[in-house]
């Protein structure tokens, strides 16, 4: 097994995840936490909070009150900074997948997310196998994107995974032996 190198100097995030994807996931996490807070508020607290949000400069008269309130709650909550969140994602990926599995804002087919990354060698060249997934109806689908770190070339499989939640996708992907990853990579090469 190769010792993977950090994917970017701009973040302490997990190997193989692009900085933009980490930013999107962090922003979605913040929004989910703020939305949870709004759902826990008693009804009589909503209007005063919307007034406080307007007074604090969140939105204008055209801004949807719920959107304004969620944005306001994001700054009220003591959420971890990006670097701490990235470290937590690295140390506790299962918890983040569980949170994702029930989130309203989940990855889509147009913008799939990287669930897991594995490093391996094929024909003497290091490769990353990235499990990309998204919510599709009531389940999760996924494919493997193979990236050659030296050149940045990416090859991908067809949709080969379908499970009820992202943790199940990750478990299946982790269960593949290196020979299976090599076979999938060979199937994607020209």
mmCIF file with all atom_site columns, C-alpha atoms in Angstrom:
data_model
loop_
_atom_site.group_PDB
_atom_site.id
_atom_site.type_symbol
_atom_site.label_atom_id
_atom_site.label_alt_id
_atom_site.label_comp_id
_atom_site.label_asym_id
_atom_site.label_entity_id
_atom_site.label_seq_id
_atom_site.pdbx_PDB_ins_code
_atom_site.Cartn_x
_atom_site.Cartn_y
_atom_site.Cartn_z
_atom_site.occupancy
_atom_site.B_iso_or_equiv
_atom_site.pdbx_formal_charge
_atom_site.auth_seq_id
_atom_site.auth_comp_id
_atom_site.auth_asym_id
_atom_site.auth_atom_id
_atom_site.pdbx_PDB_model_num
ATOM 1   C CA . UNK A 1 1   ? 0.000   0.000  0.000   1.00 0.00 ? 1   UNK A CA 1
ATOM 2   C CA . UNK A 1 2   ? 1.266   3.471  -0.854  1.00 0.00 ? 2   UNK A CA 1
ATOM 3   C CA . UNK A 1 3   ? 1.400   6.119  1.820   1.00 0.00 ? 3   UNK A CA 1
ATOM 4   C CA . UNK A 1 4   ? -1.002  8.737  0.392   1.00 0.00 ? 4   UNK A CA 1
ATOM 5   C CA . UNK A 1 5   ? 0.149   12.343 0.380   1.00 0.00 ? 5   UNK A CA 1
ATOM 6   C CA . UNK A 1 6   ? -2.081  15.254 1.428   1.00 0.00 ? 6   UNK A CA 1
ATOM 7   C CA . UNK A 1 7   ? -4.248  16.326 -1.495  1.00 0.00 ? 7   UNK A CA 1
ATOM 8   C CA . UNK A 1 8   ? -3.731  20.049 -0.958  1.00 0.00 ? 8   UNK A CA 1
ATOM 9   C CA . UNK A 1 9   ? -1.687  22.436 1.096   1.00 0.00 ? 9   UNK A CA 1
ATOM 10  C CA . UNK A 1 10  ? -4.810  24.586 1.549   1.00 0.00 ? 10  UNK A CA 1
ATOM 11  C CA . UNK A 1 11  ? -6.578  22.173 3.861   1.00 0.00 ? 11  UNK A CA 1
ATOM 12  C CA . UNK A 1 12  ? -6.057  19.405 6.386   1.00 0.00 ? 12  UNK A CA 1
ATOM 13  C CA . UNK A 1 13  ? -8.825  17.394 4.742   1.00 0.00 ? 13  UNK A CA 1
ATOM 14  C CA . UNK A 1 14  ? -8.886  13.730 3.831   1.00 0.00 ? 14  UNK A CA 1
ATOM 15  C CA . UNK A 1 15  ? -6.676  12.405 1.080   1.00 0.00 ? 15  UNK A CA 1
ATOM 16  C CA . UNK A 1 16  ? -8.206  12.506 -2.373  1.00 0.00 ? 16  UNK A CA 1
ATOM 17  C CA . UNK A 1 17  ? -10.917 15.069 -1.685  1.00 0.00 ? 17  UNK A CA 1
ATOM 18  C CA . UNK A 1 18  ? -10.773 18.260 -3.694  1.00 0.00 ? 18  UNK A CA 1
ATOM 19  C CA . UNK A 1 19  ? -10.725 21.502 -1.708  1.00 0.00 ? 19  UNK A CA 1
ATOM 20  C CA . UNK A 1 20  ? -13.936 22.710 -3.412  1.00 0.00 ? 20  UNK A CA 1
ATOM 21  C CA . UNK A 1 21  ? -15.754 19.517 -2.405  1.00 0.00 ? 21  UNK A CA 1
ATOM 22  C CA . UNK A 1 22  ? -14.633 19.932 1.194   1.00 0.00 ? 22  UNK A CA 1
ATOM 23  C CA . UNK A 1 23  ? -15.867 23.524 1.185   1.00 0.00 ? 23  UNK A CA 1
ATOM 24  C CA . UNK A 1 24  ? -19.251 22.444 -0.207  1.00 0.00 ? 24  UNK A CA 1
ATOM 25  C CA . UNK A 1 25  ? -19.563 19.676 2.385   1.00 0.00 ? 25  UNK A CA 1
ATOM 26  C CA . UNK A 1 26  ? -18.617 22.048 5.206   1.00 0.00 ? 26  UNK A CA 1
ATOM 27  C CA . UNK A 1 27  ? -21.160 24.653 4.104   1.00 0.00 ? 27  UNK A CA 1
ATOM 28  C CA . UNK A 1 28  ? -23.851 21.946 3.821   1.00 0.00 ? 28  UNK A CA 1
ATOM 29  C CA . UNK A 1 29  ? -22.930 20.751 7.334   1.00 0.00 ? 29  UNK A CA 1
ATOM 30  C CA . UNK A 1 30  ? -23.283 24.305 8.725   1.00 0.00 ? 30  UNK A CA 1
ATOM 31  C CA . UNK A 1 31  ? -26.650 24.704 7.005   1.00 0.00 ? 31  UNK A CA 1
ATOM 32  C CA . UNK A 1 32  ? -27.913 21.357 8.375   1.00 0.00 ? 32  UNK A CA 1
ATOM 33  C CA . UNK A 1 33  ? -26.932 22.320 11.913  1.00 0.00 ? 33  UNK A CA 1
ATOM 34  C CA . UNK A 1 34  ? -28.642 25.703 11.615  1.00 0.00 ? 34  UNK A CA 1
ATOM 35  C CA . UNK A 1 35  ? -31.750 24.054 10.155  1.00 0.00 ? 35  UNK A CA 1
ATOM 36  C CA . UNK A 1 36  ? -31.836 21.615 13.086  1.00 0.00 ? 36  UNK A CA 1
ATOM 37  C CA . UNK A 1 37  ? -31.742 24.582 15.477  1.00 0.00 ? 37  UNK A CA 1
ATOM 38  C CA . UNK A 1 38  ? -34.641 26.269 13.682  1.00 0.00 ? 38  UNK A CA 1
ATOM 39  C CA . UNK A 1 39  ? -36.697 23.066 13.897  1.00 0.00 ? 39  UNK A CA 1
ATOM 40  C CA . UNK A 1 40  ? -36.078 22.859 17.645  1.00 0.00 ? 40  UNK A CA 1
ATOM 41  C CA . UNK A 1 41  ? -37.239 26.442 18.324  1.00 0.00 ? 41  UNK A CA 1
ATOM 42  C CA . UNK A 1 42  ? -40.657 26.973 19.814  1.00 0.00 ? 42  UNK A CA 1
ATOM 43  C CA . UNK A 1 43  ? -43.059 28.628 17.368  1.00 0.00 ? 43  UNK A CA 1
ATOM 44  C CA . UNK A 1 44  ? -43.277 31.786 19.428  1.00 0.00 ? 44  UNK A CA 1
ATOM 45  C CA . UNK A 1 45  ? -39.500 32.303 19.100  1.00 0.00 ? 45  UNK A CA 1
ATOM 46  C CA . UNK A 1 46  ? -39.445 32.319 15.296  1.00 0.00 ? 46  UNK A CA 1
ATOM 47  C CA . UNK A 1 47  ? -40.742 35.834 14.617  1.00 0.00 ? 47  UNK A CA 1
ATOM 48  C CA . UNK A 1 48  ? -38.457 37.506 17.198  1.00 0.00 ? 48  UNK A CA 1
ATOM 49  C CA . UNK A 1 49  ? -35.492 35.609 15.705  1.00 0.00 ? 49  UNK A CA 1
ATOM 50  C CA . UNK A 1 50  ? -36.424 36.763 12.181  1.00 0.00 ? 50  UNK A CA 1
ATOM 51  C CA . UNK A 1 51  ? -36.587 40.341 13.473  1.00 0.00 ? 51  UNK A CA 1
ATOM 52  C CA . UNK A 1 52  ? -33.162 39.878 15.118  1.00 0.00 ? 52  UNK A CA 1
ATOM 53  C CA . UNK A 1 53  ? -31.781 38.476 11.874  1.00 0.00 ? 53  UNK A CA 1
ATOM 54  C CA . UNK A 1 54  ? -33.070 41.499 9.909   1.00 0.00 ? 54  UNK A CA 1
ATOM 55  C CA . UNK A 1 55  ? -31.693 43.885 12.524  1.00 0.00 ? 55  UNK A CA 1
ATOM 56  C CA . UNK A 1 56  ? -28.306 42.145 12.255  1.00 0.00 ? 56  UNK A CA 1
ATOM 57  C CA . UNK A 1 57  ? -28.280 42.716 8.491   1.00 0.00 ? 57  UNK A CA 1
ATOM 58  C CA . UNK A 1 58  ? -29.228 39.233 7.303   1.00 0.00 ? 58  UNK A CA 1
ATOM 59  C CA . UNK A 1 59  ? -31.193 39.655 4.117   1.00 0.00 ? 59  UNK A CA 1
ATOM 60  C CA . UNK A 1 60  ? -33.531 42.366 2.912   1.00 0.00 ? 60  UNK A CA 1
ATOM 61  C CA . UNK A 1 61  ? -37.277 42.656 2.335   1.00 0.00 ? 61  UNK A CA 1
ATOM 62  C CA . UNK A 1 62  ? -37.048 40.218 -0.619  1.00 0.00 ? 62  UNK A CA 1
ATOM 63  C CA . UNK A 1 63  ? -35.196 37.533 1.343   1.00 0.00 ? 63  UNK A CA 1
ATOM 64  C CA . UNK A 1 64  ? -37.247 34.486 2.307   1.00 0.00 ? 64  UNK A CA 1
ATOM 65  C CA . UNK A 1 65  ? -37.631 34.646 6.135   1.00 0.00 ? 65  UNK A CA 1
ATOM 66  C CA . UNK A 1 66  ? -36.702 30.987 6.639   1.00 0.00 ? 66  UNK A CA 1
ATOM 67  C CA . UNK A 1 67  ? -33.502 31.375 4.569   1.00 0.00 ? 67  UNK A CA 1
ATOM 68  C CA . UNK A 1 68  ? -32.603 34.491 6.520   1.00 0.00 ? 68  UNK A CA 1
ATOM 69  C CA . UNK A 1 69  ? -33.240 32.726 9.817   1.00 0.00 ? 69  UNK A CA 1
ATOM 70  C CA . UNK A 1 70  ? -31.100 29.720 8.835   1.00 0.00 ? 70  UNK A CA 1
ATOM 71  C CA . UNK A 1 71  ? -28.237 32.016 7.803   1.00 0.00 ? 71  UNK A CA 1
ATOM 72  C CA . UNK A 1 72  ? -28.548 33.884 11.089  1.00 0.00 ? 72  UNK A CA 1
ATOM 73  C CA . UNK A 1 73  ? -28.518 30.632 13.081  1.00 0.00 ? 73  UNK A CA 1
ATOM 74  C CA . UNK A 1 74  ? -25.332 29.544 11.290  1.00 0.00 ? 74  UNK A CA 1
ATOM 75  C CA . UNK A 1 75  ? -23.451 32.442 12.851  1.00 0.00 ? 75  UNK A CA 1
ATOM 76  C CA . UNK A 1 76  ? -25.122 32.012 16.247  1.00 0.00 ? 76  UNK A CA 1
ATOM 77  C CA . UNK A 1 77  ? -24.126 28.372 16.637  1.00 0.00 ? 77  UNK A CA 1
ATOM 78  C CA . UNK A 1 78  ? -20.632 27.599 17.944  1.00 0.00 ? 78  UNK A CA 1
ATOM 79  C CA . UNK A 1 79  ? -19.776 25.430 14.929  1.00 0.00 ? 79  UNK A CA 1
ATOM 80  C CA . UNK A 1 80  ? -16.201 24.239 14.431  1.00 0.00 ? 80  UNK A CA 1
ATOM 81  C CA . UNK A 1 81  ? -13.956 26.120 12.016  1.00 0.00 ? 81  UNK A CA 1
ATOM 82  C CA . UNK A 1 82  ? -13.219 24.512 8.665   1.00 0.00 ? 82  UNK A CA 1
ATOM 83  C CA . UNK A 1 83  ? -9.863  23.004 9.702   1.00 0.00 ? 83  UNK A CA 1
ATOM 84  C CA . UNK A 1 84  ? -11.345 21.366 12.826  1.00 0.00 ? 84  UNK A CA 1
ATOM 85  C CA . UNK A 1 85  ? -14.285 20.029 10.816  1.00 0.00 ? 85  UNK A CA 1
ATOM 86  C CA . UNK A 1 86  ? -11.869 18.549 8.224   1.00 0.00 ? 86  UNK A CA 1
ATOM 87  C CA . UNK A 1 87  ? -9.911  16.821 10.985  1.00 0.00 ? 87  UNK A CA 1
ATOM 88  C CA . UNK A 1 88  ? -13.141 15.402 12.403  1.00 0.00 ? 88  UNK A CA 1
ATOM 89  C CA . UNK A 1 89  ? -14.155 14.192 8.938   1.00 0.00 ? 89  UNK A CA 1
ATOM 90  C CA . UNK A 1 90  ? -10.820 12.361 8.669   1.00 0.00 ? 90  UNK A CA 1
ATOM 91  C CA . UNK A 1 91  ? -11.140 10.774 12.109  1.00 0.00 ? 91  UNK A CA 1
ATOM 92  C CA . UNK A 1 92  ? -14.879 9.954  12.068  1.00 0.00 ? 92  UNK A CA 1
ATOM 93  C CA . UNK A 1 93  ? -16.038 9.413  8.468   1.00 0.00 ? 93  UNK A CA 1
ATOM 94  C CA . UNK A 1 94  ? -18.843 7.049  9.539   1.00 0.00 ? 94  UNK A CA 1
ATOM 95  C CA . UNK A 1 95  ? -20.524 9.758  11.625  1.00 0.00 ? 95  UNK A CA 1
ATOM 96  C CA . UNK A 1 96  ? -20.402 12.188 8.720   1.00 0.00 ? 96  UNK A CA 1
ATOM 97  C CA . UNK A 1 97  ? -21.874 9.581  6.383   1.00 0.00 ? 97  UNK A CA 1
ATOM 98  C CA . UNK A 1 98  ? -24.700 8.896  8.829   1.00 0.00 ? 98  UNK A CA 1
ATOM 99  C CA . UNK A 1 99  ? -25.470 12.623 8.990   1.00 0.00 ? 99  UNK A CA 1
ATOM 100 C CA . UNK A 1 100 ? -25.413 12.786 5.199   1.00 0.00 ? 100 UNK A CA 1
ATOM 101 C CA . UNK A 1 101 ? -27.734 9.828  4.843   1.00 0.00 ? 101 UNK A CA 1
ATOM 102 C CA . UNK A 1 102 ? -30.588 11.769 6.444   1.00 0.00 ? 102 UNK A CA 1
ATOM 103 C CA . UNK A 1 103 ? -29.740 15.241 5.124   1.00 0.00 ? 103 UNK A CA 1
ATOM 104 C CA . UNK A 1 104 ? -32.082 17.091 2.791   1.00 0.00 ? 104 UNK A CA 1
ATOM 105 C CA . UNK A 1 105 ? -29.088 18.548 0.927   1.00 0.00 ? 105 UNK A CA 1
ATOM 106 C CA . UNK A 1 106 ? -27.325 15.471 -0.370  1.00 0.00 ? 106 UNK A CA 1
ATOM 107 C CA . UNK A 1 107 ? -24.964 15.064 -3.316  1.00 0.00 ? 107 UNK A CA 1
ATOM 108 C CA . UNK A 1 108 ? -26.626 14.747 -6.714  1.00 0.00 ? 108 UNK A CA 1
ATOM 109 C CA . UNK A 1 109 ? -25.764 12.884 -9.913  1.00 0.00 ? 109 UNK A CA 1
ATOM 110 C CA . UNK A 1 110 ? -24.556 16.211 -11.346 1.00 0.00 ? 110 UNK A CA 1
ATOM 111 C CA . UNK A 1 111 ? -22.384 16.866 -8.271  1.00 0.00 ? 111 UNK A CA 1
ATOM 112 C CA . UNK A 1 112 ? -21.485 13.535 -6.638  1.00 0.00 ? 112 UNK A CA 1
ATOM 113 C CA . UNK A 1 113 ? -19.399 13.479 -3.487  1.00 0.00 ? 113 UNK A CA 1
ATOM 114 C CA . UNK A 1 114 ? -16.326 11.450 -2.611  1.00 0.00 ? 114 UNK A CA 1
ATOM 115 C CA . UNK A 1 115 ? -17.232 8.981  0.130   1.00 0.00 ? 115 UNK A CA 1
ATOM 116 C CA . UNK A 1 116 ? -13.928 7.097  0.411   1.00 0.00 ? 116 UNK A CA 1
ATOM 117 C CA . UNK A 1 117 ? -10.499 7.077  -1.215  1.00 0.00 ? 117 UNK A CA 1
ATOM 118 C CA . UNK A 1 118 ? -8.091  4.160  -1.498  1.00 0.00 ? 118 UNK A CA 1
ATOM 119 C CA . UNK A 1 119 ? -4.525  4.275  -2.769  1.00 0.00 ? 119 UNK A CA 1
ATOM 120 C CA . UNK A 1 120 ? -3.040  1.352  -4.697  1.00 0.00 ? 120 UNK A CA 1
ATOM 121 C CA . UNK A 1 121 ? -0.425  0.563  -7.356  1.00 0.00 ? 121 UNK A CA 1
ATOM 122 C CA . UNK A 1 122 ? -1.243  -0.612 -10.861 1.00 0.00 ? 122 UNK A CA 1
ATOM 123 C CA . UNK A 1 123 ? 1.521   -1.516 -13.320 1.00 0.00 ? 123 UNK A CA 1
ATOM 124 C CA . UNK A 1 124 ? 4.042   0.267  -11.075 1.00 0.00 ? 124 UNK A CA 1
ATOM 125 C CA . UNK A 1 125 ? 2.048   3.508  -11.045 1.00 0.00 ? 125 UNK A CA 1
ATOM 126 C CA . UNK A 1 126 ? 0.273   4.915  -7.979  1.00 0.00 ? 126 UNK A CA 1
ATOM 127 C CA . UNK A 1 127 ? -3.497  5.465  -8.339  1.00 0.00 ? 127 UNK A CA 1
ATOM 128 C CA . UNK A 1 128 ? -6.316  6.720  -6.146  1.00 0.00 ? 128 UNK A CA 1
ATOM 129 C CA . UNK A 1 129 ? -9.646  4.915  -6.319  1.00 0.00 ? 129 UNK A CA 1
ATOM 130 C CA . UNK A 1 130 ? -12.355 7.363  -5.272  1.00 0.00 ? 130 UNK A CA 1
ATOM 131 C CA . UNK A 1 131 ? -15.853 6.171  -4.445  1.00 0.00 ? 131 UNK A CA 1
ATOM 132 C CA . UNK A 1 132 ? -18.185 8.870  -5.796  1.00 0.00 ? 132 UNK A CA 1
ATOM 133 C CA . UNK A 1 133 ? -21.823 8.749  -4.719  1.00 0.00 ? 133 UNK A CA 1
ATOM 134 C CA . UNK A 1 134 ? -25.113 10.612 -4.677  1.00 0.00 ? 134 UNK A CA 1
ATOM 135 C CA . UNK A 1 135 ? -28.693 10.157 -3.517  1.00 0.00 ? 135 UNK A CA 1
ATOM 136 C CA . UNK A 1 136 ? -30.978 8.657  -6.134  1.00 0.00 ? 136 UNK A CA 1
ATOM 137 C CA . UNK A 1 137 ? -34.566 8.506  -4.946  1.00 0.00 ? 137 UNK A CA 1
ATOM 138 C CA . UNK A 1 138 ? -34.648 6.591  -1.678  1.00 0.00 ? 138 UNK A CA 1
ATOM 139 C CA . UNK A 1 139 ? -31.214 4.994  -2.183  1.00 0.00 ? 139 UNK A CA 1
ATOM 140 C CA . UNK A 1 140 ? -27.620 5.871  -2.935  1.00 0.00 ? 140 UNK A CA 1
ATOM 141 C CA . UNK A 1 141 ? -25.722 5.128  -6.142  1.00 0.00 ? 141 UNK A CA 1
ATOM 142 C CA . UNK A 1 142 ? -22.049 5.286  -6.863  1.00 0.00 ? 142 UNK A CA 1
ATOM 143 C CA . UNK A 1 143 ? -19.129 4.661  -9.155  1.00 0.00 ? 143 UNK A CA 1
ATOM 144 C CA . UNK A 1 144 ? -15.354 4.527  -8.870  1.00 0.00 ? 144 UNK A CA 1
ATOM 145 C CA . UNK A 1 145 ? -13.223 7.353  -10.263 1.00 0.00 ? 145 UNK A CA 1
ATOM 146 C CA . UNK A 1 146 ? -9.588  6.355  -10.705 1.00 0.00 ? 146 UNK A CA 1
ATOM 147 C CA . UNK A 1 147 ? -7.080  9.183  -10.560 1.00 0.00 ? 147 UNK A CA 1
ATOM 148 C CA . UNK A 1 148 ? -3.411  8.947  -11.390 1.00 0.00 ? 148 UNK A CA 1
ATOM 149 C CA . UNK A 1 149 ? -1.924  11.505 -8.935  1.00 0.00 ? 149 UNK A CA 1
ATOM 150 C CA . UNK A 1 150 ? 1.165   12.231 -11.055 1.00 0.00 ? 150 UNK A CA 1
ATOM 151 C CA . UNK A 1 151 ? -0.762  13.196 -14.197 1.00 0.00 ? 151 UNK A CA 1
ATOM 152 C CA . UNK A 1 152 ? -4.190  14.024 -12.783 1.00 0.00 ? 152 UNK A CA 1
ATOM 153 C CA . UNK A 1 153 ? -5.822  11.742 -15.368 1.00 0.00 ? 153 UNK A CA 1
ATOM 154 C CA . UNK A 1 154 ? -9.189  10.401 -14.238 1.00 0.00 ? 154 UNK A CA 1
ATOM 155 C CA . UNK A 1 155 ? -11.052 7.328  -15.518 1.00 0.00 ? 155 UNK A CA 1
ATOM 156 C CA . UNK A 1 156 ? -14.390 6.189  -14.139 1.00 0.00 ? 156 UNK A CA 1
ATOM 157 C CA . UNK A 1 157 ? -16.581 3.138  -14.080 1.00 0.00 ? 157 UNK A CA 1
ATOM 158 C CA . UNK A 1 158 ? -20.269 3.028  -14.847 1.00 0.00 ? 158 UNK A CA 1
ATOM 159 C CA . UNK A 1 159 ? -22.710 3.099  -11.907 1.00 0.00 ? 159 UNK A CA 1
ATOM 160 C CA . UNK A 1 160 ? -21.766 -0.065 -10.050 1.00 0.00 ? 160 UNK A CA 1
ATOM 161 C CA . UNK A 1 161 ? -23.120 0.584  -6.555  1.00 0.00 ? 161 UNK A CA 1
ATOM 162 C CA . UNK A 1 162 ? -26.657 0.892  -5.227  1.00 0.00 ? 162 UNK A CA 1
ATOM 163 C CA . UNK A 1 163 ? -27.345 0.764  -1.501  1.00 0.00 ? 163 UNK A CA 1
ATOM 164 C CA . UNK A 1 164 ? -29.805 2.189  0.990   1.00 0.00 ? 164 UNK A CA 1
ATOM 165 C CA . UNK A 1 165 ? -27.298 4.580  2.589   1.00 0.00 ? 165 UNK A CA 1
ATOM 166 C CA . UNK A 1 166 ? -23.792 5.960  1.956   1.00 0.00 ? 166 UNK A CA 1
ATOM 167 C CA . UNK A 1 167 ? -22.247 3.876  4.768   1.00 0.00 ? 167 UNK A CA 1
ATOM 168 C CA . UNK A 1 168 ? -23.255 0.679  2.969   1.00 0.00 ? 168 UNK A CA 1
ATOM 169 C CA . UNK A 1 169 ? -21.642 1.978  -0.238  1.00 0.00 ? 169 UNK A CA 1
ATOM 170 C CA . UNK A 1 170 ? -18.451 2.728  1.668   1.00 0.00 ? 170 UNK A CA 1
ATOM 171 C CA . UNK A 1 171 ? -18.419 -0.712 3.320   1.00 0.00 ? 171 UNK A CA 1
ATOM 172 C CA . UNK A 1 172 ? -18.748 -2.466 -0.061  1.00 0.00 ? 172 UNK A CA 1
ATOM 173 C CA . UNK A 1 173 ? -15.993 -0.325 -1.557  1.00 0.00 ? 173 UNK A CA 1
ATOM 174 C CA . UNK A 1 174 ? -13.636 -0.929 1.369   1.00 0.00 ? 174 UNK A CA 1
ATOM 175 C CA . UNK A 1 175 ? -14.321 -4.662 1.035   1.00 0.00 ? 175 UNK A CA 1
ATOM 176 C CA . UNK A 1 176 ? -12.847 -4.793 -2.477  1.00 0.00 ? 176 UNK A CA 1
ATOM 177 C CA . UNK A 1 177 ? -9.469  -6.460 -2.709  1.00 0.00 ? 177 UNK A CA 1
ATOM 178 C CA . UNK A 1 178 ? -6.730  -4.668 -4.622  1.00 0.00 ? 178 UNK A CA 1
ATOM 179 C CA . UNK A 1 179 ? -7.148  -7.168 -7.480  1.00 0.00 ? 179 UNK A CA 1
ATOM 180 C CA . UNK A 1 180 ? -10.784 -6.037 -7.831  1.00 0.00 ? 180 UNK A CA 1
ATOM 181 C CA . UNK A 1 181 ? -9.758  -2.381 -7.983  1.00 0.00 ? 181 UNK A CA 1
ATOM 182 C CA . UNK A 1 182 ? -7.166  -3.249 -10.622 1.00 0.00 ? 182 UNK A CA 1
ATOM 183 C CA . UNK A 1 183 ? -9.818  -5.075 -12.669 1.00 0.00 ? 183 UNK A CA 1
ATOM 184 C CA . UNK A 1 184 ? -12.188 -2.105 -12.480 1.00 0.00 ? 184 UNK A CA 1
ATOM 185 C CA . UNK A 1 185 ? -9.344  0.246  -13.472 1.00 0.00 ? 185 UNK A CA 1
ATOM 186 C CA . UNK A 1 186 ? -8.420  -1.960 -16.458 1.00 0.00 ? 186 UNK A CA 1
ATOM 187 C CA . UNK A 1 187 ? -12.064 -1.812 -17.579 1.00 0.00 ? 187 UNK A CA 1
ATOM 188 C CA . UNK A 1 188 ? -11.899 1.998  -17.699 1.00 0.00 ? 188 UNK A CA 1
ATOM 189 C CA . UNK A 1 189 ? -8.609  2.393  -19.548 1.00 0.00 ? 189 UNK A CA 1
ATOM 190 C CA . UNK A 1 190 ? -8.657  3.072  -23.309 1.00 0.00 ? 190 UNK A CA 1
#
